[in-house]
PDB file of C-alpha atoms in Angstrom:
ATOM      1  CA  MET H 225     104.690  93.963  72.603  1.00 37.00           C
ATOM      2  CA  LYS H 226     107.666  96.413  72.136  1.00 34.00           C
ATOM      3  CA  ASP H 227     107.236  98.611  70.410  1.00 42.00           C
ATOM      4  CA  ARG H 228     110.860 100.371  69.554  1.00 39.00           C
ATOM      5  CA  LEU H 229     109.704 102.188  66.567  1.00 32.00           C
ATOM      6  CA  ARG H 230     107.493 103.671  68.687  1.00 37.00           C
ATOM      7  CA  LYS H 231     109.902 104.290  71.983  1.00 38.00           C
ATOM      8  CA  LEU H 232     112.124 106.188  69.438  1.00 38.00           C
ATOM      9  CA  CYS H 233     109.459 109.460  69.161  1.00 39.00           C
ATOM     10  CA  SER H 234     108.582 112.189  71.687  1.00 43.00           C
ATOM     11  CA  ARG H 235     104.417 111.543  72.747  1.00 48.00           C
ATOM     12  CA  SER H 236     102.480 113.908  73.701  1.00 49.00           C
ATOM     13  CA  LEU H 237     100.174 113.810  76.559  1.00 47.00           C
ATOM     14  CA  LEU H 238      97.448 112.842  74.772  1.00 39.00           C
ATOM     15  CA  MET H 239      99.215 110.452  73.384  1.00 37.00           C
ATOM     16  CA  ILE H 240      98.311 106.473  73.275  1.00 31.00           C
ATOM     17  CA  PRO H 241     100.633 104.452  75.872  1.00 34.00           C
ATOM     18  CA  ILE H 242     103.162 102.156  74.827  1.00 32.00           C
ATOM     19  CA  MET H 243     102.569  99.139  76.482  1.00 34.00           C
ATOM     20  CA  ALA H 244      99.465  97.051  77.260  1.00 32.00           C
ATOM     21  CA  TYR H 245      99.917  95.063  79.601  1.00 35.00           C
ATOM     22  CA  SER H 246     101.007  95.151  84.621  1.00 39.00           C
ATOM     23  CA  LEU H 247     103.442  92.419  85.587  1.00 43.00           C
ATOM     24  CA  ILE H 248     105.501  91.354  88.287  1.00 41.00           C
ATOM     25  CA  VAL H 249     108.534  88.731  87.194  1.00 42.00           C
ATOM     26  CA  TYR H 250     110.590  87.740  89.426  1.00 40.00           C
ATOM     27  CA  GLY H 251     113.846  86.238  88.616  1.00 46.00           C
ATOM     28  CA  ALA H 252     115.815  88.707  84.893  1.00 67.00           C
ATOM     29  CA  ILE H 253     113.164  91.597  85.170  1.00 75.00           C
ATOM     30  CA  GLN H 254     112.899  92.490  88.346  1.00 85.00           C
ATOM     31  CA  VAL H 255     109.492  94.901  88.005  1.00 90.00           C
ATOM     32  CA  SER H 256     107.782  95.860  84.307  1.00 90.00           C
ATOM     33  CA  ILE H 257     104.218  97.730  85.526  1.00 93.00           C
ATOM     34  CA  ASN H 258     102.113 100.633  83.068  1.00 90.00           C
ATOM     35  CA  PHE H 259      99.999 100.991  86.068  1.00 93.00           C
ATOM     36  CA  GLU H 260      96.719  99.246  83.954  1.00 92.00           C
ATOM     37  CA  HIS H 261      95.734  96.521  86.809  1.00 92.00           C
ATOM     38  CA  ALA H 262      97.531  99.526  89.897  1.00 95.00           C
ATOM     39  CA  TRP H 263      96.502 101.985  92.768  1.00 95.00           C
ATOM     40  CA  VAL H 264      97.666 103.755  95.147  1.00 95.00           C
ATOM     41  CA  ASP H 265      95.206 102.811  98.692  1.00 94.00           C
ATOM     42  CA  GLU H 266      95.109 105.277 101.126  1.00 90.00           C
ATOM     43  CA  ASP H 267      98.057 104.733 102.978  1.00 89.00           C
ATOM     44  CA  TRP H 268      98.983 105.545  99.942  1.00 92.00           C
ATOM     45  CA  LYS H 269     100.838 102.066  99.561  1.00 93.00           C
ATOM     46  CA  LEU H 270     101.542 101.743  95.106  1.00 96.00           C
ATOM     47  CA  THR H 271      99.981  98.164  95.117  1.00 95.00           C
ATOM     48  CA  ASP H 272     100.364  96.359  90.924  1.00 91.00           C
ATOM     49  CA  GLY H 273      99.656  92.131  90.913  1.00 85.00           C
ATOM     50  CA  GLU H 274     101.300  90.061  93.714  1.00 78.00           C
ATOM     51  CA  ALA H 275     103.379  93.172  94.331  1.00 86.00           C
ATOM     52  CA  THR H 276     103.285  97.273  96.389  1.00 91.00           C
ATOM     53  CA  PHE H 277     105.829  99.701  96.816  1.00 93.00           C
ATOM     54  CA  HIS H 278     105.931 101.781  99.490  1.00 90.00           C
ATOM     55  CA  LEU H 279     106.441 105.497  99.837  1.00 85.00           C
ATOM     56  CA  ASN H 280     110.286 106.748 101.494  1.00 80.00           C
ATOM     57  CA  LYS H 281     109.059 108.347 104.402  1.00 70.00           C
ATOM     58  CA  PHE H 282     106.285 107.664 106.476  1.00 63.00           C
ATOM     59  CA  LYS H 283     103.409 109.356 104.260  1.00 62.00           C
ATOM     60  CA  ASP H 284     102.674 112.085 107.524  1.00 60.00           C
ATOM     61  CA  GLN H 285     105.774 112.897 107.013  1.00 58.00           C
ATOM     62  CA  TRP H 286     106.133 114.488 103.223  1.00 61.00           C
ATOM     63  CA  THR H 287     102.472 115.880 102.824  1.00 68.00           C
ATOM     64  CA  HIS H 288     104.111 119.484 103.538  1.00 70.00           C
ATOM     65  CA  PHE H 289     102.227 120.339 100.054  1.00 82.00           C
ATOM     66  CA  THR H 290     102.607 116.817  98.201  1.00 89.00           C
ATOM     67  CA  GLU H 291      99.545 115.725  97.098  1.00 91.00           C
ATOM     68  CA  LYS H 292      98.633 111.825  96.236  1.00 92.00           C
ATOM     69  CA  PRO H 293     100.430 109.533  94.064  1.00 94.00           C
ATOM     70  CA  VAL H 294      97.334 109.244  91.281  1.00 94.00           C
ATOM     71  CA  ILE H 295      96.931 106.457  89.060  1.00 94.00           C
ATOM     72  CA  SER H 296      96.236 108.943  86.317  1.00 87.00           C
ATOM     73  CA  SER H 297      93.670 108.638  83.346  1.00 78.00           C
ATOM     74  CA  SER H 298      92.001 112.416  82.932  1.00 57.00           C
ATOM     75  CA  ASP H 299      92.496 112.957  79.166  1.00 51.00           C
ATOM     76  CA  GLN H 300      89.949 111.689  77.976  1.00 37.00           C
ATOM     77  CA  SER H 301      92.075 110.635  74.396  1.00 35.00           C
ATOM     78  CA  VAL H 302      94.444 109.080  76.691  1.00 47.00           C
ATOM     79  CA  VAL H 303      93.462 105.155  76.418  1.00 52.00           C
ATOM     80  CA  GLY H 304      96.467 103.499  79.258  1.00 81.00           C
ATOM     81  CA  LYS H 305      97.169 105.362  82.385  1.00 91.00           C
ATOM     82  CA  SER H 306     100.733 106.020  83.960  1.00 94.00           C
ATOM     83  CA  LEU H 307     101.424 107.378  87.480  1.00 96.00           C
ATOM     84  CA  LYS H 308     100.740 110.618  88.047  1.00 96.00           C
ATOM     85  CA  PHE H 309     103.263 112.413  91.457  1.00 96.00           C
ATOM     86  CA  ARG H 310     101.988 116.328  91.794  1.00 95.00           C
ATOM     87  CA  ILE H 311     104.030 118.888  94.142  1.00 95.00           C
ATOM     88  CA  ASN H 312     102.321 122.361  94.278  1.00 93.00           C
ATOM     89  CA  GLY H 313     104.329 125.462  95.512  1.00 92.00           C
ATOM     90  CA  THR H 314     104.761 126.757  98.296  1.00 90.00           C
ATOM     91  CA  THR H 315     106.445 129.840 100.778  1.00 90.00           C
ATOM     92  CA  ASP H 316     105.844 127.834 104.014  1.00 88.00           C
ATOM     93  CA  HIS H 317     110.543 126.659 105.568  1.00 85.00           C
ATOM     94  CA  SER H 318     108.195 125.112 108.017  1.00 84.00           C
ATOM     95  CA  TYR H 319     109.448 121.295 106.785  1.00 83.00           C
ATOM     96  CA  SER H 320     112.438 121.810 104.291  1.00 85.00           C
ATOM     97  CA  SER H 321     111.709 118.855 101.952  1.00 87.00           C
ATOM     98  CA  GLN H 322     108.878 117.594  99.852  1.00 90.00           C
ATOM     99  CA  ARG H 323     108.610 113.886  98.677  1.00 90.00           C
ATOM    100  CA  THR H 324     106.573 112.191  96.931  1.00 93.00           C
ATOM    101  CA  GLU H 325     109.126 108.362  95.768  1.00 94.00           C
ATOM    102  CA  TYR H 326     108.437 105.427  95.408  1.00 96.00           C
ATOM    103  CA  ILE H 327     111.178 102.821  96.909  1.00 94.00           C
ATOM    104  CA  MET H 328     110.788 100.723  93.459  1.00 96.00           C
ATOM    105  CA  LYS H 329     113.756  98.038  94.343  1.00 94.00           C
ATOM    106  CA  ARG H 330     115.558  97.872  97.923  1.00 92.00           C
ATOM    107  CA  SER H 331     119.058  95.619  98.259  1.00 91.00           C
ATOM    108  CA  ILE H 332     120.574  95.759  95.521  1.00 94.00           C
ATOM    109  CA  ALA H 333     124.206  94.427  96.058  1.00 91.00           C
ATOM    110  CA  PHE H 334     127.094  96.480  94.385  1.00 90.00           C
ATOM    111  CA  ASP H 335     129.013  94.095  91.641  1.00 91.00           C
ATOM    112  CA  GLN H 336     126.867  93.980  88.958  1.00 94.00           C
ATOM    113  CA  TRP H 337     124.969  95.156  86.237  1.00 96.00           C
ATOM    114  CA  ARG H 338     120.827  96.515  86.658  1.00 97.00           C
ATOM    115  CA  TYR H 339     119.398  98.337  83.881  1.00 98.00           C
ATOM    116  CA  VAL H 340     116.210 100.865  85.115  1.00 98.00           C
ATOM    117  CA  GLY H 341     114.361 101.928  82.374  1.00 98.00           C
ATOM    118  CA  PHE H 342     110.442 104.106  82.445  1.00 97.00           C
ATOM    119  CA  GLN H 343     108.380 107.042  80.303  1.00 96.00           C
ATOM    120  CA  PHE H 344     108.160 110.007  81.385  1.00 96.00           C
ATOM    121  CA  ALA H 345     106.424 113.005  80.918  1.00 95.00           C
ATOM    122  CA  LEU H 346     106.011 117.121  82.642  1.00 96.00           C
ATOM    123  CA  GLY H 347     103.012 118.137  83.966  1.00 94.00           C
ATOM    124  CA  ASN H 348     101.357 121.207  81.151  1.00 92.00           C
ATOM    125  CA  ASN H 349     101.794 122.805  84.687  1.00 92.00           C
ATOM    126  CA  SER H 350     104.897 122.138  85.539  1.00 96.00           C
ATOM    127  CA  GLN H 351     106.869 125.493  86.639  1.00 96.00           C
ATOM    128  CA  PRO H 352     111.659 124.552  86.288  1.00 96.00           C
ATOM    129  CA  PRO H 353     112.883 124.327  89.309  1.00 97.00           C
ATOM    130  CA  VAL H 354     113.968 127.021  91.212  1.00 96.00           C
ATOM    131  CA  SER H 355     115.567 124.591  93.613  1.00 95.00           C
ATOM    132  CA  TRP H 356     116.973 120.849  93.409  1.00 93.00           C
ATOM    133  CA  THR H 357     115.191 118.331  92.250  1.00 97.00           C
ATOM    134  CA  VAL H 358     115.135 114.450  91.943  1.00 97.00           C
ATOM    135  CA  LEU H 359     113.429 112.128  89.713  1.00 98.00           C
ATOM    136  CA  THR H 360     115.372 109.410  90.993  1.00 98.00           C
ATOM    137  CA  GLN H 361     117.934 108.247  93.038  1.00 96.00           C
ATOM    138  CA  PHE H 362     120.763 105.218  93.616  1.00 95.00           C
ATOM    139  CA  HIS H 363     120.731 105.762  97.524  1.00 90.00           C
ATOM    140  CA  GLN H 364     123.697 103.299  99.380  1.00 83.00           C
ATOM    141  CA  LEU H 365     122.532 102.123 102.462  1.00 74.00           C
ATOM    142  CA  PRO H 366     124.087 103.596 104.669  1.00 64.00           C
ATOM    143  CA  GLN H 367     121.276 102.789 108.587  1.00 59.00           C
ATOM    144  CA  PRO H 368     121.167 103.979 111.231  1.00 60.00           C
ATOM    145  CA  PHE H 369     123.404 106.984 108.772  1.00 63.00           C
ATOM    146  CA  THR H 370     122.206 109.933 106.907  1.00 66.00           C
ATOM    147  CA  ALA H 371     124.164 110.149 103.086  1.00 71.00           C
ATOM    148  CA  SER H 372     123.504 111.672  99.568  1.00 75.00           C
ATOM    149  CA  PRO H 373     122.856 109.223  97.118  1.00 85.00           C
ATOM    150  CA  MET H 374     124.922 107.706  95.289  1.00 87.00           C
ATOM    151  CA  ALA H 375     123.733 108.765  91.890  1.00 94.00           C
ATOM    152  CA  ALA H 376     120.709 110.545  90.852  1.00 96.00           C
ATOM    153  CA  LEU H 377     118.521 111.725  87.942  1.00 98.00           C
ATOM    154  CA  LEU H 378     117.541 115.360  87.949  1.00 98.00           C
ATOM    155  CA  LEU H 379     115.961 118.726  86.991  1.00 98.00           C
ATOM    156  CA  ASP H 380     118.307 120.657  87.433  1.00 95.00           C
ATOM    157  CA  VAL H 381     117.389 124.619  88.553  1.00 95.00           C
ATOM    158  CA  GLY H 382     116.488 127.284  85.723  1.00 92.00           C
ATOM    159  CA  MET H 383     114.970 128.901  83.601  1.00 90.00           C
ATOM    160  CA  ALA H 384     113.971 126.082  80.532  1.00 94.00           C
ATOM    161  CA  PHE H 385     113.405 122.295  81.758  1.00 97.00           C
ATOM    162  CA  GLN H 386     116.806 120.200  82.223  1.00 97.00           C
ATOM    163  CA  LEU H 387     117.404 116.556  82.805  1.00 98.00           C
ATOM    164  CA  SER H 388     120.504 116.038  84.617  1.00 98.00           C
ATOM    165  CA  PHE H 389     122.527 113.060  86.030  1.00 98.00           C
ATOM    166  CA  LYS H 390     124.366 113.657  88.763  1.00 94.00           C
ATOM    167  CA  ILE H 391     127.199 111.605  91.494  1.00 91.00           C
ATOM    168  CA  ARG H 392     128.716 112.017  94.024  1.00 83.00           C
ATOM    169  CA  ASN H 393     132.124 112.305  94.453  1.00 75.00           C
ATOM    170  CA  THR H 394     134.891 112.104  96.313  1.00 65.00           C
ATOM    171  CA  SER H 395     135.758 116.447  97.223  1.00 63.00           C
ATOM    172  CA  TYR H 396     130.975 117.053  97.538  1.00 63.00           C
ATOM    173  CA  TYR H 397     129.565 114.706 100.128  1.00 62.00           C
ATOM    174  CA  TYR H 398     126.285 114.724 102.609  1.00 64.00           C
ATOM    175  CA  VAL H 399     127.167 112.434 105.670  1.00 64.00           C
ATOM    176  CA  GLU H 400     124.896 112.408 109.095  1.00 62.00           C
ATOM    177  CA  ARG H 401     125.135 116.296 108.247  1.00 61.00           C
ATOM    178  CA  LYS H 402     128.235 117.467 107.392  1.00 63.00           C
ATOM    179  CA  ASN H 403     128.899 118.150 103.680  1.00 63.00           C
ATOM    180  CA  GLY H 404     131.908 117.013 102.667  1.00 63.00           C
ATOM    181  CA  PRO H 405     135.648 119.144 101.426  1.00 62.00           C
ATOM    182  CA  GLY H 406     133.570 121.294  99.324  1.00 60.00           C
ATOM    183  CA  GLY H 407     132.035 121.378  95.066  1.00 61.00           C
ATOM    184  CA  ASN H 408     129.426 119.955  93.377  1.00 73.00           C
ATOM    185  CA  ALA H 409     128.383 116.894  93.046  1.00 81.00           C
ATOM    186  CA  LEU H 410     129.242 116.007  89.113  1.00 87.00           C
ATOM    187  CA  GLU H 411     127.811 116.381  86.854  1.00 93.00           C
ATOM    188  CA  VAL H 412     127.841 113.887  83.962  1.00 95.00           C
ATOM    189  CA  TRP H 413     124.877 113.747  81.645  1.00 98.00           C
ATOM    190  CA  ASN H 414     122.597 116.810  80.891  1.00 98.00           C
ATOM    191  CA  LYS H 415     119.450 117.290  78.341  1.00 98.00           C
ATOM    192  CA  SER H 416     116.576 119.967  77.435  1.00 98.00           C
ATOM    193  CA  ILE H 417     113.928 118.465  78.293  1.00 98.00           C
ATOM    194  CA  GLY H 418     109.881 120.276  76.937  1.00 96.00           C
ATOM    195  CA  LYS H 419     106.071 119.388  78.981  1.00 95.00           C
ATOM    196  CA  ASN H 420     103.282 117.730  78.319  1.00 92.00           C
ATOM    197  CA  ARG H 421     105.239 115.314  76.069  1.00 94.00           C
ATOM    198  CA  TRP H 422     106.616 111.792  76.879  1.00 94.00           C
ATOM    199  CA  TYR H 423     110.301 110.566  76.156  1.00 96.00           C
ATOM    200  CA  ASP H 424     111.655 107.083  77.082  1.00 97.00           C
ATOM    201  CA  ILE H 425     114.955 106.460  79.485  1.00 98.00           C
ATOM    202  CA  ILE H 426     117.514 103.769  80.345  1.00 99.00           C
ATOM    203  CA  ILE H 427     120.156 104.422  83.098  1.00 99.00           C
ATOM    204  CA  GLY H 428     121.981 101.347  83.567  1.00 99.00           C
ATOM    205  CA  PHE H 429     124.025 101.326  87.091  1.00 98.00           C
ATOM    206  CA  ARG H 430     126.851  99.400  88.444  1.00 96.00           C
ATOM    207  CA  PRO H 431     129.207 100.163  91.211  1.00 91.00           C
ATOM    208  CA  ASP H 432     132.460  98.086  91.984  1.00 86.00           C
ATOM    209  CA  GLY H 433     132.099  96.446  95.424  1.00 73.00           C
ATOM    210  CA  SER H 434     135.699  95.942  95.803  1.00 71.00           C
ATOM    211  CA  GLU H 435     137.766  96.838  99.193  1.00 63.00           C
ATOM    212  CA  GLY H 436     139.517 100.454  98.321  1.00 61.00           C
ATOM    213  CA  ASN H 437     137.524 100.694  95.456  1.00 68.00           C
ATOM    214  CA  ASN H 438     135.106 104.174  94.931  1.00 74.00           C
ATOM    215  CA  LYS H 439     134.978 103.376  91.277  1.00 85.00           C
ATOM    216  CA  GLY H 440     131.063 102.627  89.012  1.00 91.00           C
ATOM    217  CA  ARG H 441     129.690 103.282  85.289  1.00 95.00           C
ATOM    218  CA  VAL H 442     127.182 104.505  84.512  1.00 98.00           C
ATOM    219  CA  LYS H 443     125.141 104.251  81.042  1.00 99.00           C
ATOM    220  CA  ILE H 444     122.529 106.266  79.248  1.00 99.00           C
ATOM    221  CA  TRP H 445     119.835 105.960  77.294  1.00 99.00           C
ATOM    222  CA  PHE H 446     117.516 108.496  75.738  1.00 99.00           C
ATOM    223  CA  ASP H 447     115.502 107.712  73.014  1.00 97.00           C
ATOM    224  CA  GLY H 448     116.423 105.077  72.183  1.00 97.00           C
ATOM    225  CA  ASP H 449     119.959 106.173  71.981  1.00 98.00           C
ATOM    226  CA  LEU H 450     123.007 105.451  73.767  1.00 99.00           C
ATOM    227  CA  GLU H 451     123.836 108.814  75.502  1.00 99.00           C
ATOM    228  CA  LEU H 452     126.655 108.537  77.522  1.00 99.00           C
ATOM    229  CA  ASP H 453     129.208 105.033  78.916  1.00 98.00           C
ATOM    230  CA  TRP H 454     131.454 106.886  81.966  1.00 97.00           C
ATOM    231  CA  SER H 455     133.451 105.795  84.119  1.00 94.00           C
ATOM    232  CA  GLY H 456     134.654 106.969  87.060  1.00 89.00           C
ATOM    233  CA  ASP H 457     134.212 108.036  91.625  1.00 83.00           C
ATOM    234  CA  LEU H 458     132.097 107.817  92.522  1.00 81.00           C
ATOM    235  CA  GLY H 459     132.602 108.677  95.439  1.00 73.00           C
ATOM    236  CA  MET H 460     131.922 105.782  98.444  1.00 65.00           C
ATOM    237  CA  PRO H 461     131.644 106.428 102.000  1.00 58.00           C
ATOM    238  CA  ASP H 462     133.796 104.516 103.234  1.00 54.00           C
ATOM    239  CA  SER H 463     135.999 106.694 105.315  1.00 55.00           C
ATOM    240  CA  PHE H 464     133.640 109.623 105.309  1.00 57.00           C
ATOM    241  CA  LEU H 465     132.871 110.163 109.404  1.00 52.00           C
ATOM    242  CA  GLY H 466     135.364 106.517 109.958  1.00 55.00           C
ATOM    243  CA  GLU H 467     131.680 104.567 109.750  1.00 59.00           C
ATOM    244  CA  THR H 468     130.940 101.767 107.574  1.00 61.00           C
ATOM    245  CA  TRP H 469     128.843 101.611 104.937  1.00 67.00           C
ATOM    246  CA  MET H 470     126.823  98.645 103.061  1.00 74.00           C
ATOM    247  CA  GLN H 471     127.147  97.660  99.715  1.00 81.00           C
ATOM    248  CA  GLN H 472     123.528  97.920  98.207  1.00 87.00           C
ATOM    249  CA  TYR H 473     121.398 100.377  97.924  1.00 90.00           C
ATOM    250  CA  ASP H 474     117.481 101.336  97.389  1.00 93.00           C
ATOM    251  CA  LEU H 475     116.314 102.636  93.341  1.00 96.00           C
ATOM    252  CA  LYS H 476     113.586 105.055  94.751  1.00 96.00           C
ATOM    253  CA  THR H 477     111.720 107.508  92.069  1.00 98.00           C
ATOM    254  CA  GLY H 478     108.638 110.220  92.207  1.00 97.00           C
ATOM    255  CA  ILE H 479     110.195 113.323  93.270  1.00 96.00           C
ATOM    256  CA  TYR H 480     111.850 115.068  96.411  1.00 94.00           C
ATOM    257  CA  ARG H 481     113.261 118.545  96.347  1.00 94.00           C
ATOM    258  CA  ALA H 482     114.002 121.380  98.286  1.00 92.00           C
ATOM    259  CA  THR H 483     110.539 122.964  99.426  1.00 92.00           C
ATOM    260  CA  GLN H 484     110.290 126.245  96.797  1.00 94.00           C
ATOM    261  CA  ASN H 485     107.748 128.251  95.260  1.00 94.00           C
ATOM    262  CA  SER H 486     107.333 125.792  91.930  1.00 95.00           C
ATOM    263  CA  SER H 487     104.566 123.171  90.517  1.00 96.00           C
ATOM    264  CA  LEU H 488     105.475 120.451  89.293  1.00 97.00           C
ATOM    265  CA  SER H 489     103.848 117.327  88.059  1.00 96.00           C
ATOM    266  CA  PHE H 490     105.828 114.425  86.652  1.00 97.00           C
ATOM    267  CA  HIS H 491     104.341 111.304  84.910  1.00 96.00           C
ATOM    268  CA  ILE H 492     106.130 107.795  84.514  1.00 96.00           C
ATOM    269  CA  ASP H 493     104.919 104.106  82.719  1.00 94.00           C
ATOM    270  CA  ASN H 494     106.012 101.762  81.592  1.00 94.00           C
ATOM    271  CA  TYR H 495     108.072 100.909  84.684  1.00 96.00           C
ATOM    272  CA  ARG H 496     110.733  98.360  84.040  1.00 96.00           C
ATOM    273  CA  LEU H 497     114.046  96.963  86.118  1.00 97.00           C
ATOM    274  CA  GLY H 498     116.474  93.811  84.668  1.00 97.00           C
ATOM    275  CA  SER H 499     120.233  93.205  85.140  1.00 96.00           C
ATOM    276  CA  SER H 500     120.381  93.883  80.969  1.00 96.00           C
ATOM    277  CA  TYR H 501     119.768  96.118  78.195  1.00 97.00           C
ATOM    278  CA  ASP H 502     117.897  93.953  76.162  1.00 96.00           C
ATOM    279  CA  GLU H 503     115.765  92.502  78.604  1.00 95.00           C
ATOM    280  CA  VAL H 504     113.986  96.717  79.937  1.00 96.00           C
ATOM    281  CA  MET H 505     113.990  98.353  76.329  1.00 91.00           C
ATOM    282  CA  LEU H 506     111.093  98.498  74.479  1.00 81.00           C
TER     283      LEU H 506
END
């Protein structure tokens, strides 16, 4: 089932997806789903096998020019299926953000590696972002408080499509509607990508939960090549505003962005989460 040669090649949206099975496994592999037998119900819940994935926040709060995620096989040349997220551009800023993303795994503990991998493609009608746009986030659980994620995979603002990975740090964060002392989120990796092509990405993430240690590690493989092996300060907000924070995080994938007048379609396929690179590689 693991076609390593095909994994190293970019694919057109009209090419056959790599894997031909769909399952949820409990154990070393926390999630493995290729959407062949998945469906999205009227409440926008995603179900595959024995597992159900819920939208982040309530649906009626996040339908601001946002379409229901769909299991896509609209291209006649596509034998397999993928999950398609779609947000339309608008100049109506009655809501400050637009969101269509699923919580793929809840309450992941610190002090352990977790590897998330998936194929992705931007639809042919997608337009480059004009404001921040998050595709996958590692969101520390600060309940009942709100905060920016520890780390995130984003599309950068610009005339072309640029993928980047950024982390929260000691000078940039957002806690309970208050910003940090200044600066920007730290970009540790970026990659130029195009529309209507499939890519494969694996992200390894390990935040350090030891007392007084705000460090973490990130590894990124893109189309089979290790392109990032980073360690540094993740900006844990234990001392931010004097609040106590949980040493757990949720993994979320989809589209979460500032309301903007550009449209975006984001397809994902062969989504997997495990405790090692070997478990999630294709």
